[in-house]
Coordinates of C-alpha atoms and ligand atoms in Angstrom, one line a residue:
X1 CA -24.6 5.6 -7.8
X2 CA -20.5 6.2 -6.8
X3 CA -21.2 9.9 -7.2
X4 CA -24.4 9.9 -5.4
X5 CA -22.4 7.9 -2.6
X6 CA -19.9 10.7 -2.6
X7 CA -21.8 13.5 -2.4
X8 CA -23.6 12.4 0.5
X9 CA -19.8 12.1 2.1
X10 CA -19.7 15.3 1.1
X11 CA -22.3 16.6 3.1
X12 CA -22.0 14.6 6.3
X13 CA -18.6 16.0 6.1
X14 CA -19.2 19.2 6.4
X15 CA -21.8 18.8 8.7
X16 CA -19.8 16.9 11.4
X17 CA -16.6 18.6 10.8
X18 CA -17.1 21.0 14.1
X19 CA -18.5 17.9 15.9
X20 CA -15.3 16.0 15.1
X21 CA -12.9 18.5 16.1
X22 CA -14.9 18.9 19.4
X23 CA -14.4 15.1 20.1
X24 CA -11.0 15.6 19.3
X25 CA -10.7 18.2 21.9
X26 CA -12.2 16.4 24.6
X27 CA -10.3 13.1 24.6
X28 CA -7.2 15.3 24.4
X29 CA -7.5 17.0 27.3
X30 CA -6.9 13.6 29.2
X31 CA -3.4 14.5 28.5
X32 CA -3.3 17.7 30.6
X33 CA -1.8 19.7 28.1
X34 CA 0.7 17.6 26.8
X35 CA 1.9 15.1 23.8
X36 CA 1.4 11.8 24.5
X37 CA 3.0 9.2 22.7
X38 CA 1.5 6.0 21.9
X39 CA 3.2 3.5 20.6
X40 CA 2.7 -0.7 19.3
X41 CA 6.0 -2.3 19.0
X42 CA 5.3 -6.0 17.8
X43 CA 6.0 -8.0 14.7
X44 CA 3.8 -7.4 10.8
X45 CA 3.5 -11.0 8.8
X46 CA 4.4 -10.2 5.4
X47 CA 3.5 -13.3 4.3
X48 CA -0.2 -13.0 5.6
X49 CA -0.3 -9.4 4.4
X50 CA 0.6 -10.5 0.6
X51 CA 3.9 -9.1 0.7
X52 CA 6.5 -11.6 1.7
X53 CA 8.7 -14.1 0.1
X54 CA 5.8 -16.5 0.0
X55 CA 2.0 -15.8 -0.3
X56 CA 1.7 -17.7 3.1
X57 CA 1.3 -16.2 7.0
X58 CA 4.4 -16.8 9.2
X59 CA 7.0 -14.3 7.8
X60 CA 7.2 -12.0 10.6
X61 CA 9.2 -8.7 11.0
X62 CA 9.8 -6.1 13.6
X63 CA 7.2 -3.3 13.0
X64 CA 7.0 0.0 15.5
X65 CA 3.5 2.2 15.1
X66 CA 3.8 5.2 17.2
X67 CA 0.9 7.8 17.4
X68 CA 1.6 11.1 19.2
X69 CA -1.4 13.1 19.8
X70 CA -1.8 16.6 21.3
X71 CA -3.1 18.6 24.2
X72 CA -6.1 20.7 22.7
X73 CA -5.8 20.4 19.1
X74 CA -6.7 17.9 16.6
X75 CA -2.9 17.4 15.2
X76 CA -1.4 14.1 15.3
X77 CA 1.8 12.8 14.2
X78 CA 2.0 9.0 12.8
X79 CA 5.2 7.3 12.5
X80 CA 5.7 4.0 11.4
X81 CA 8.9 1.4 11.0
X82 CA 9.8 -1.7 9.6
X83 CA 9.6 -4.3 6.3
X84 CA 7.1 -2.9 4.0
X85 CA 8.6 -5.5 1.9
X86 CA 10.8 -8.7 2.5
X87 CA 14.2 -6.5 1.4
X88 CA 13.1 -3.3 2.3
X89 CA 13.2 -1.5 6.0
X90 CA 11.5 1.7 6.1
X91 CA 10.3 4.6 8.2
X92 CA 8.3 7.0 7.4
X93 CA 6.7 10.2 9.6
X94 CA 3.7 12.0 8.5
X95 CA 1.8 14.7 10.6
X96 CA -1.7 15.6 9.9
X97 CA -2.6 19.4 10.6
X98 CA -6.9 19.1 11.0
X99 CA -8.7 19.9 8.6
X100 CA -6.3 19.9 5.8
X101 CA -2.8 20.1 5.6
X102 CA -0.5 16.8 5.7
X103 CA 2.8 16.4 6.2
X104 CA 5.3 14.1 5.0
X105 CA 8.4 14.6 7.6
X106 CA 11.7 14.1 6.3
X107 CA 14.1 14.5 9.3
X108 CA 16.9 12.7 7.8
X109 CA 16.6 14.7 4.6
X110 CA 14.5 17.7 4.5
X111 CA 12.9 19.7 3.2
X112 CA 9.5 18.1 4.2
X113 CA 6.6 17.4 2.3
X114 CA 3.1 19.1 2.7
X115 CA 0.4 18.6 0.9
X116 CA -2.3 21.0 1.3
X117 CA -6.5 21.9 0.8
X118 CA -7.1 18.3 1.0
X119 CA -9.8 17.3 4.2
X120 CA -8.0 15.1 6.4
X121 CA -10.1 14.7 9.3
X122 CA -11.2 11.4 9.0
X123 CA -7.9 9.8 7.8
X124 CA -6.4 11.8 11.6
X125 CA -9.3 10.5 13.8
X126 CA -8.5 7.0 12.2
X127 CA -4.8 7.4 13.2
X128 CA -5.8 8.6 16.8
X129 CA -8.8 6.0 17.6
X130 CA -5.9 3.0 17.4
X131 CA -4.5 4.0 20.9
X132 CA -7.5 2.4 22.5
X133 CA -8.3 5.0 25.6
X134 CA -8.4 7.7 22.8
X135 CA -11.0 5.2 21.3
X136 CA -13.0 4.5 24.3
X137 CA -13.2 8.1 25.1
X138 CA -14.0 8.9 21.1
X139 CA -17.1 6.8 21.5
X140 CA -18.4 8.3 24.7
X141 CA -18.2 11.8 23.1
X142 CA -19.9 10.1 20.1
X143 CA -23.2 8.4 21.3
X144 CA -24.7 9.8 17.3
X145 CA -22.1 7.2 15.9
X146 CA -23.5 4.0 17.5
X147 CA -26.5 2.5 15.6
X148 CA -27.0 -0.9 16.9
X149 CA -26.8 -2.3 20.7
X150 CA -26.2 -5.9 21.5
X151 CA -27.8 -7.6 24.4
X152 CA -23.9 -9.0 24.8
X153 CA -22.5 -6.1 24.7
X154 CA -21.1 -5.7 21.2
X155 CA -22.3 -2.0 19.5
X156 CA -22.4 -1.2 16.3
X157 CA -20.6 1.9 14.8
X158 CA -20.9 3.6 11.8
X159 CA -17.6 6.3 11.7
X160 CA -17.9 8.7 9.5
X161 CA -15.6 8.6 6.6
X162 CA -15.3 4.5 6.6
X163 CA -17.1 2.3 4.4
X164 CA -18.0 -0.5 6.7
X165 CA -20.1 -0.5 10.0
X166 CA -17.6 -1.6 12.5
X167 CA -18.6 -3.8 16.0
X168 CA -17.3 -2.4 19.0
X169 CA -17.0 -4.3 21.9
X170 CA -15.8 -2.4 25.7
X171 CA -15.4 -3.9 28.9
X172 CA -15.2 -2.1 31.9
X173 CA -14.2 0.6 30.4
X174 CA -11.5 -0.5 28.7
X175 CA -11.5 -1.8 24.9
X176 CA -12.1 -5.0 24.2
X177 CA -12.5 -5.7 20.4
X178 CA -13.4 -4.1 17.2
X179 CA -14.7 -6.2 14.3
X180 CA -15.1 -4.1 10.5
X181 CA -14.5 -5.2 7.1
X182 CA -11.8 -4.2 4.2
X183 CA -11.8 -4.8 0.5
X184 CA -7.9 -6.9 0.5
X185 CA -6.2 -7.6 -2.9
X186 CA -6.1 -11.1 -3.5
X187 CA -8.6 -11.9 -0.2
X188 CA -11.6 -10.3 -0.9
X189 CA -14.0 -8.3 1.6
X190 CA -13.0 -10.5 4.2
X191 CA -13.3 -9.3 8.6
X192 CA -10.3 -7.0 10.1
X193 CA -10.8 -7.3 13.9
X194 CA -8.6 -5.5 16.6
X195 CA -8.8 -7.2 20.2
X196 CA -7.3 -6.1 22.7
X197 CA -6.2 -8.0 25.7
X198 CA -5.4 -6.4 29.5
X199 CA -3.5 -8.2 31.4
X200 CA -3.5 -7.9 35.3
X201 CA 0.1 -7.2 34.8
X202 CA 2.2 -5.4 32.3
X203 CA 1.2 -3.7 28.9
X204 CA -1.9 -4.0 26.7
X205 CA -1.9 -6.7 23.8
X206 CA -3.2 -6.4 20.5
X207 CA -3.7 -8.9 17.8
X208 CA -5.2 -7.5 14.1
X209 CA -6.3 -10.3 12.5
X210 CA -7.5 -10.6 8.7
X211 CA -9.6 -13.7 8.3
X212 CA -8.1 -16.1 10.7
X213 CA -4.7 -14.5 9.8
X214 CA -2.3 -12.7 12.8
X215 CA -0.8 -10.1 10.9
X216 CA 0.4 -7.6 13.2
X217 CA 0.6 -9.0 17.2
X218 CA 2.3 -6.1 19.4
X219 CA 2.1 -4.9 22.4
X220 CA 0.9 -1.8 23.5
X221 CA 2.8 1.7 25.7
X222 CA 2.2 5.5 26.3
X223 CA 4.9 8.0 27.3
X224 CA 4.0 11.6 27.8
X225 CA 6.8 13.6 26.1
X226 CA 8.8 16.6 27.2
X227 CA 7.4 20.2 26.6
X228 CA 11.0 20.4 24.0
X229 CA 10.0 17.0 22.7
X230 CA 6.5 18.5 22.0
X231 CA 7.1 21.1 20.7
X232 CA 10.5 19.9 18.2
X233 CA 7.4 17.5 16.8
X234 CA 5.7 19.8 15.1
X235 CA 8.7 22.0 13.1
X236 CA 9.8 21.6 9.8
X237 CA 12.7 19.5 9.1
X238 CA 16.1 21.8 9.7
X239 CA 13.7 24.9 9.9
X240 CA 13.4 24.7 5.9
X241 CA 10.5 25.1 4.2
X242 CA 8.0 22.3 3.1
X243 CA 7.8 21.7 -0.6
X244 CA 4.2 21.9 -1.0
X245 CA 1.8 20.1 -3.1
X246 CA -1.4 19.9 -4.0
X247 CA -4.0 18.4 -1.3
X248 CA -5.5 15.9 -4.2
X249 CA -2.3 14.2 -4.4
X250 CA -2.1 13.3 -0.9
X251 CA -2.3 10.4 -0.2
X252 CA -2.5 8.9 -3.7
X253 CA -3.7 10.4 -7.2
X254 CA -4.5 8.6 -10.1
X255 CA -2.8 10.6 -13.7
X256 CA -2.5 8.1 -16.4
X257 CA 0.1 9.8 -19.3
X258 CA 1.6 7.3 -21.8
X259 CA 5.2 7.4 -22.5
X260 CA 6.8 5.9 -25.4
X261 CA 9.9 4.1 -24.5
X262 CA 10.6 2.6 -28.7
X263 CA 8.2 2.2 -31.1
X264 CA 5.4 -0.5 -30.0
X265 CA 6.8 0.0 -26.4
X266 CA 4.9 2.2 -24.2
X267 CA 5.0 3.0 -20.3
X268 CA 1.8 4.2 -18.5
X269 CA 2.7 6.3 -15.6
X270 CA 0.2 7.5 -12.8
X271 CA -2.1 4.2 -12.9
X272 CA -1.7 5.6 -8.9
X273 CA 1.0 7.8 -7.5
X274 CA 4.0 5.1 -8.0
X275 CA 2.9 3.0 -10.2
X276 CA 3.9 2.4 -13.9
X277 CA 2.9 -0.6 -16.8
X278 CA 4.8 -1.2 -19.6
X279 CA 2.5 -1.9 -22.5
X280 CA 3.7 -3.8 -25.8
X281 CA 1.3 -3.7 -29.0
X282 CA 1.5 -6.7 -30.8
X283 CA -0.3 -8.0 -34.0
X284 CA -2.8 -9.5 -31.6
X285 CA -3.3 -7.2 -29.6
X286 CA -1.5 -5.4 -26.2
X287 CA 0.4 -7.1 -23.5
X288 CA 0.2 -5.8 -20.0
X289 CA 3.3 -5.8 -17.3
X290 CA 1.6 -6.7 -13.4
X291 CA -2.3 -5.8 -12.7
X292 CA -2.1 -3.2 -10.0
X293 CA -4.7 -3.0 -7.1
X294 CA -4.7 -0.4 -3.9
X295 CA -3.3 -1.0 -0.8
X296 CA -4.9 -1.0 2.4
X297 CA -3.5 1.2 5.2
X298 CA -3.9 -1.3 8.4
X299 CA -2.2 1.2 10.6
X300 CA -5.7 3.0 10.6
X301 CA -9.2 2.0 12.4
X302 CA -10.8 1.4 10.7
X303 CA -8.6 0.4 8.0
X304 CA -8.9 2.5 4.8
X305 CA -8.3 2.1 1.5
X306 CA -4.9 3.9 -0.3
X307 CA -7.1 5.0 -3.5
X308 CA -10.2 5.7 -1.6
X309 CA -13.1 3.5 -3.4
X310 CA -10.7 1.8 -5.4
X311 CA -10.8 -1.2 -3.7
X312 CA -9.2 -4.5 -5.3
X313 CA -10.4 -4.3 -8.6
X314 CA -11.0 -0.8 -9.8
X315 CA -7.9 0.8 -10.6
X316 CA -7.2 -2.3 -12.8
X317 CA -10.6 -1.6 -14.3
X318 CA -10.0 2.5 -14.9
X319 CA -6.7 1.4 -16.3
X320 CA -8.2 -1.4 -18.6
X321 CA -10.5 1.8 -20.1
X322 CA -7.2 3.7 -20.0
X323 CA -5.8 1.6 -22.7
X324 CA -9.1 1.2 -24.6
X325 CA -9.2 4.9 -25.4
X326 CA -5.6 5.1 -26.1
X327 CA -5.8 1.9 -28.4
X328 CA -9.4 2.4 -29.7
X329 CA -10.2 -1.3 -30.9
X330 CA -7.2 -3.1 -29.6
X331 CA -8.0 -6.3 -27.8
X332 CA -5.7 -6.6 -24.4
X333 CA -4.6 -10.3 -25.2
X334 CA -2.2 -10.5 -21.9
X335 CA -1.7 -9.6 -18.8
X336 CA 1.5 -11.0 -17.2
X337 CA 1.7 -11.0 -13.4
X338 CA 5.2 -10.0 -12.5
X339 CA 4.7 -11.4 -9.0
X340 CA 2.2 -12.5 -6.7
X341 CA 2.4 -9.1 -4.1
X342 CA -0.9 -8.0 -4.2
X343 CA 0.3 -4.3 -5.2
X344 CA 1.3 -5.9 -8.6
X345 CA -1.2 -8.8 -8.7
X346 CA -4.6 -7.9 -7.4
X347 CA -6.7 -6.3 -10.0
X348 CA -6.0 -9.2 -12.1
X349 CA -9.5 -9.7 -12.3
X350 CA -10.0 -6.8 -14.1
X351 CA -7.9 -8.2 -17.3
X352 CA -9.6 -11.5 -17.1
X353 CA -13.1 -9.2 -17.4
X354 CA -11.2 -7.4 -21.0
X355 CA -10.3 -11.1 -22.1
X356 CA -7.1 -10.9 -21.4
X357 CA -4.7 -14.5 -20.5
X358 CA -3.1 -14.1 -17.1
X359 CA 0.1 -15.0 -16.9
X360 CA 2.1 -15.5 -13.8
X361 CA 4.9 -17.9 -12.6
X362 CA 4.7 -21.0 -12.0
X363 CA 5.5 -21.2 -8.7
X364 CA 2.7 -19.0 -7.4
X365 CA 0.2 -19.6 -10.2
X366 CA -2.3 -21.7 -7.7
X367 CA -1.8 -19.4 -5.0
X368 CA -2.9 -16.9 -7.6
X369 CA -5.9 -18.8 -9.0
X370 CA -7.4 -19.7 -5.5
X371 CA -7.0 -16.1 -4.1
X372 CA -8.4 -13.9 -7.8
X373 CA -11.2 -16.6 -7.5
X374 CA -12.5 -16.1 -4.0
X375 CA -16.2 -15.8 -3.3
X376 CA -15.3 -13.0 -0.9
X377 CA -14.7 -10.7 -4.2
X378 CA -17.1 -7.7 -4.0
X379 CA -18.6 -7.2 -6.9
X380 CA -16.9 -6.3 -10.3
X381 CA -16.8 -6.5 -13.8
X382 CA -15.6 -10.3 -13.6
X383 CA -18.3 -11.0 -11.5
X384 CA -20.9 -9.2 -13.3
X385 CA -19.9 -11.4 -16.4
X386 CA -20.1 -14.9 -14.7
X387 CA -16.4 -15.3 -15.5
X388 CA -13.6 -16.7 -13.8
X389 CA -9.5 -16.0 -13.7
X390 CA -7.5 -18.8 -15.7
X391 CA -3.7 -18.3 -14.9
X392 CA -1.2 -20.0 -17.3
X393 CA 2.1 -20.7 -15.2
X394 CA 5.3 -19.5 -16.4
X395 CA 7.6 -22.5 -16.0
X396 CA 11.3 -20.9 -16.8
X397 CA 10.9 -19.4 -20.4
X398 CA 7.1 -18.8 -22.6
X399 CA 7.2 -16.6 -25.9
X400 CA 4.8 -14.7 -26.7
X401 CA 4.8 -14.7 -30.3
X402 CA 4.7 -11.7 -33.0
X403 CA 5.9 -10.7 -36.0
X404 CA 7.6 -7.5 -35.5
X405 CA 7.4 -7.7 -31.6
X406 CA 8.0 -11.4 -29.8
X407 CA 7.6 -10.9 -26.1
X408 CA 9.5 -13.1 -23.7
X409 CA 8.4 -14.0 -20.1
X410 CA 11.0 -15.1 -18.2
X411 CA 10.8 -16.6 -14.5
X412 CA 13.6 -15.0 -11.5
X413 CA 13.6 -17.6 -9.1
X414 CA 15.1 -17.1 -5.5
X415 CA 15.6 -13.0 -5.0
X416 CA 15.8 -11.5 -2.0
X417 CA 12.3 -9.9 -2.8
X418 CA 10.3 -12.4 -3.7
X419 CA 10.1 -16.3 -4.4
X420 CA 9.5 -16.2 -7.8
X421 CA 9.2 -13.4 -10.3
X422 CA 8.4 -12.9 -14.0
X423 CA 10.3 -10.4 -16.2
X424 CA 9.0 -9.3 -19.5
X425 CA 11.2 -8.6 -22.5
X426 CA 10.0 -7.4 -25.8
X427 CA 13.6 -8.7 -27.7
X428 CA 12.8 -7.3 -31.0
X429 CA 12.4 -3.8 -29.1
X430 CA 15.7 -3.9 -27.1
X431 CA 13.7 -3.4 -23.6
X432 CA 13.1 -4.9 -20.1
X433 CA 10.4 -4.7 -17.5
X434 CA 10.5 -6.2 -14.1
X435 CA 8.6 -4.8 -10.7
X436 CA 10.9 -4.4 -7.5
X437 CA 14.1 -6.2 -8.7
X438 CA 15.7 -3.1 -9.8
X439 CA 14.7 0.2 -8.8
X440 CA 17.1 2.9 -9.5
X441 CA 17.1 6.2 -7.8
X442 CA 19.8 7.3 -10.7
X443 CA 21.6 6.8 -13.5
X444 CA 24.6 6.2 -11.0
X445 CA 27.3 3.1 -11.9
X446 CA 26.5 2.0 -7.9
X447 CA 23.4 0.4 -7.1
X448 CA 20.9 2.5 -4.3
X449 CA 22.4 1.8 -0.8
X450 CA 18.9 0.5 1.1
X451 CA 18.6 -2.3 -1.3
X452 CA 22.2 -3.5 -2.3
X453 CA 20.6 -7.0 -2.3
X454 CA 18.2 -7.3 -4.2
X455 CA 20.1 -4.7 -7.0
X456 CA 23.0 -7.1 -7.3
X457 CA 20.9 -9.9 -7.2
X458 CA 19.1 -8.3 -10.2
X459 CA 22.3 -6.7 -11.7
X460 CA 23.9 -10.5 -12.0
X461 CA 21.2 -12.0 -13.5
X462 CA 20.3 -9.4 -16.3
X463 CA 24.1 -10.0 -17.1
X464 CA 23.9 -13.4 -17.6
X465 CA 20.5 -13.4 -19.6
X466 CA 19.8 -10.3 -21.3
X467 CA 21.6 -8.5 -24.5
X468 CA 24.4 -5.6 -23.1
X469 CA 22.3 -2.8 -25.3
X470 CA 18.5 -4.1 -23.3
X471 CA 17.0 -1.5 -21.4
X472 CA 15.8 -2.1 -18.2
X473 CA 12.6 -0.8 -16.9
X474 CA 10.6 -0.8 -13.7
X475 CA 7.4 0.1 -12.4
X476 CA 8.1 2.7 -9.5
X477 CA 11.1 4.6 -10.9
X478 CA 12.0 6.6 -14.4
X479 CA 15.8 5.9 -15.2
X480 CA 16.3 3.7 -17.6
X481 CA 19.4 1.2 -17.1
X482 CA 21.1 0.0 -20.0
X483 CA 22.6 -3.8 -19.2
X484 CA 25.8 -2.7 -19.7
X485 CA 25.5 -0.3 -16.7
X486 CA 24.2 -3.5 -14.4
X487 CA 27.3 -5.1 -15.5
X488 CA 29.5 -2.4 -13.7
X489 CA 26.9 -2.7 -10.6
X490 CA 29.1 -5.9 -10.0
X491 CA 32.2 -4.2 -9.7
X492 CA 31.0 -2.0 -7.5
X493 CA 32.3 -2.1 -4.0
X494 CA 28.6 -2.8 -2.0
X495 CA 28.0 -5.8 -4.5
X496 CA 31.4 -7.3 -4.2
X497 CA 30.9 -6.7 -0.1
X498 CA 28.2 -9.0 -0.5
X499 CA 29.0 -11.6 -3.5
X500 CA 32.0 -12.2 -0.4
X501 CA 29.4 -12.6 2.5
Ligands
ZN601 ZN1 6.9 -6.5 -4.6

């Protein structure tokens, strides 16, 4: 059935690839040869998103998406700015060549990144249909697209490339509202709806809602760039050449290889690009660090999924039948939630389906249970069994135990990166894992400079409760810090800056 589903992608691909870049043609020459700029400067709510302190709308940060399309071609560069996480302010650029070359733009320190022979049509036409003219003028060049009329005005669209039909709604001539659908860790397939508002004075509004949730309210502007501006937009960072990679990576790849860190201590890398697990066997089977799920890229329209057909559960699943090959006969008898981001918590469904306990702390363990429990779920293995996720809150200290491996969950309360968080320490093996606390870059004495924070906030606590020989690992980076190495953290001159604040 996924296969068949694919293939037919496949071929409507090919088949309205010269259409596309037609489209693309035509509602560029509105700019009369030039870049245009479109930009949405508002505030993203973490919170509502799954990614704040607390699992709760109304943690809003500054967030800048700017869109600069072209003249006559189909090129279009993104760029996007703020919080992708309570403690940690971002930019990032990428420019997407039609049909398939994309590239990561590293202006402050090049080389760039390209990543090439992947078809990114659809992921650029998503980009460029947000600036709502480009849309309106998309959907006139499109009539093939709409498959349903309302009496009231609302059509229905099916885009090529997206899962979900999307309802269109435009009033005299100007874009009104689009309602679709995503697949949302820890929410289910639950409405996304864009609406746009026009005021007599002044600059566009938008509101993108999830559910009933605000979580990105900005307002709207264009600026037609210089001819140097539009032209610099498009060359390499400091003229040097891109490192290039292969176009299946882009924009995330799934490449499970085990690592062993000690004996009965392993590391799965590649459960996506970014993602690691640490993995403990114990006489009663494994125990699981976090249960990862996609992400879902609300900068596009519609919105699209990071680890296309993944959704919320399936990347737990593939990495559930990653460990049963690997440990032929092993039960998974935990899975322990290191914090309730959806990244780290959402395919906890897919342990619950292998039998594993959940574990999570305390402080977000209902949160948890409500939101892995929805009835908006699309179907999955949990729901194919009847079954149901039990959490069992962490409440300061649980042991897991084992005779040659005892497993000790531990609660972080109050970081600058989350509420509450659970770290997971196999004591008999000498070794560490927490998600997003500490994240080194190196095996440098200082901690990384864009999240002194949270690093000394981390640094301090390890001190104070883990063994001076523990290693500490993490699930987005490869060193591997010895305790004694946070303790110098301390001393260092950024963590003593703050410890003063
Ligand atoms: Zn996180």
């Amino acid at each position: 059935m996924e296969s068949e589903t694919r293939k037919q992608h496949h071929f409507n691909a090919k088949r309205t690839l010269f259409v596309l870049i037609g489209a693309m043609q035509l509602a560029g020459c509105t700019n009369a040869g030039n870049a245009v700029e479109f930009c949405l400067d508002g505030e993203f709510d973490l919170g509502a998103r799954y990614q704040g302190m607390h699992p709760a709308p109304g943690e809003r940060y500054p967030t800048r998406f700017c869109y600069v399309t072209d003249d006559t071609s189909g090129r279009i560069q993104f760029s996007g700015s703020g919080q992708s996480n309570p403690d940690m302010q971002g930019e990032f650029v990428v420019s997407y060549f039609v049909p398939d070359t994309v590239r990561i733009v590293n202006r402050e320190a090049p080389p760039d990144i390209e990543f090439t022979g992947k078809r990114i049509i659809y992921e650029a036409l998503r980009h460029r249909r947000v600036d709502p003219k480009l849309f309106v003028a998309e959907l006139e060049a499109h009539p093939e697209w709409i498959v349903g009329e309302s009496d009231d005005g609302w059509r229905t669209v099916n885009y090529p490339g997206s899962p979900f039909e999307s309802r269109v709604r435009v009033e005299a001539g100007k874009l009104s509202e689009v309602r679709t659908q995503a697949d949302v860790p820890l929410r289910g397939r639950v409405p996304v709806v864009w609406r746009w508002l026009w005021p007599d004075t002044g600059a566009p509004e938008v509101r993108v809602l999830i559910e009933d949730d605000v979580v990105f309210a900005a307002q709207a502007s264009w600026r037609e760039l210089s001819a140097r501006e539009a032209r610099d937009l498009w060359r390499l960072s400091d003229g040097r050449e891109a490192v290039t990679l292969d176009g299946d990576r882009w924009p995330a790849k799934i490449d499970m290889q085990m690592q062993t860190i000690v004996d009965g201590v392993y590391l799965v890398t590649g459960v996506r690009t970014g993602f690691a697990h640490m993995v403990l066997e114990t006489a009663g089977g494994l125990v699981v660090a976090d249960a990862p799920a996609g992400w879902v890229e609300l900068q596009q329209l519609p919105p699209a999924d990071l680890v296309p057909g993944y959704g919320i559960s399936r990347l737990s699943e593939n990495f559930v039948d990653f460990l049963e090959a690997s440990f032929p006969g092993t039960p998974i008898r935990a899975v322990a939630i290191t914090h309730a981001h959806d990244d780290h918590a959402g395919g906890a469904r897919a342990f619950a389906a292998a039998g594993a306990d959940v574990y999570a702390p305390e402080h977000v363990a209902a949160f948890l249970s409500d939101a892995l429990n929805r009835t908006t779920m699309p179907e999955d293995r949990l729901t194919r069994q009847g079954g149901k996720v039990t959490i069992t809150p962490v409440h300061d200290r649980l042991t897991l135990d084992d005779q040659n491996n005892t497993i000790e969950l531990m609660v972080l309360s109050h970081g600058p990166h989350v509420f509450a968080a659970l770290g997971v320490w196999a004591r008999d093996a000498g070794v560490f894992f927490q998600s997003d606390l500490h994240v080194p870059n190196s095996d440098a004495e200082t901690p990384r400079d864009d999240r002194v924070a949270t690093e000394c906030w981390f640094a301090a606590w390890a001190v104070a409760h883990l063994t001076p020989d523990t290693i500490v690992i993490n699930s987005h980076s490869r060193p591997q810090t010895p305790v004694a190495r946070l303790a110098r953290y301390s001393d260092s001159e950024s963590c003593r800056a703050l410890a003063i604040k």
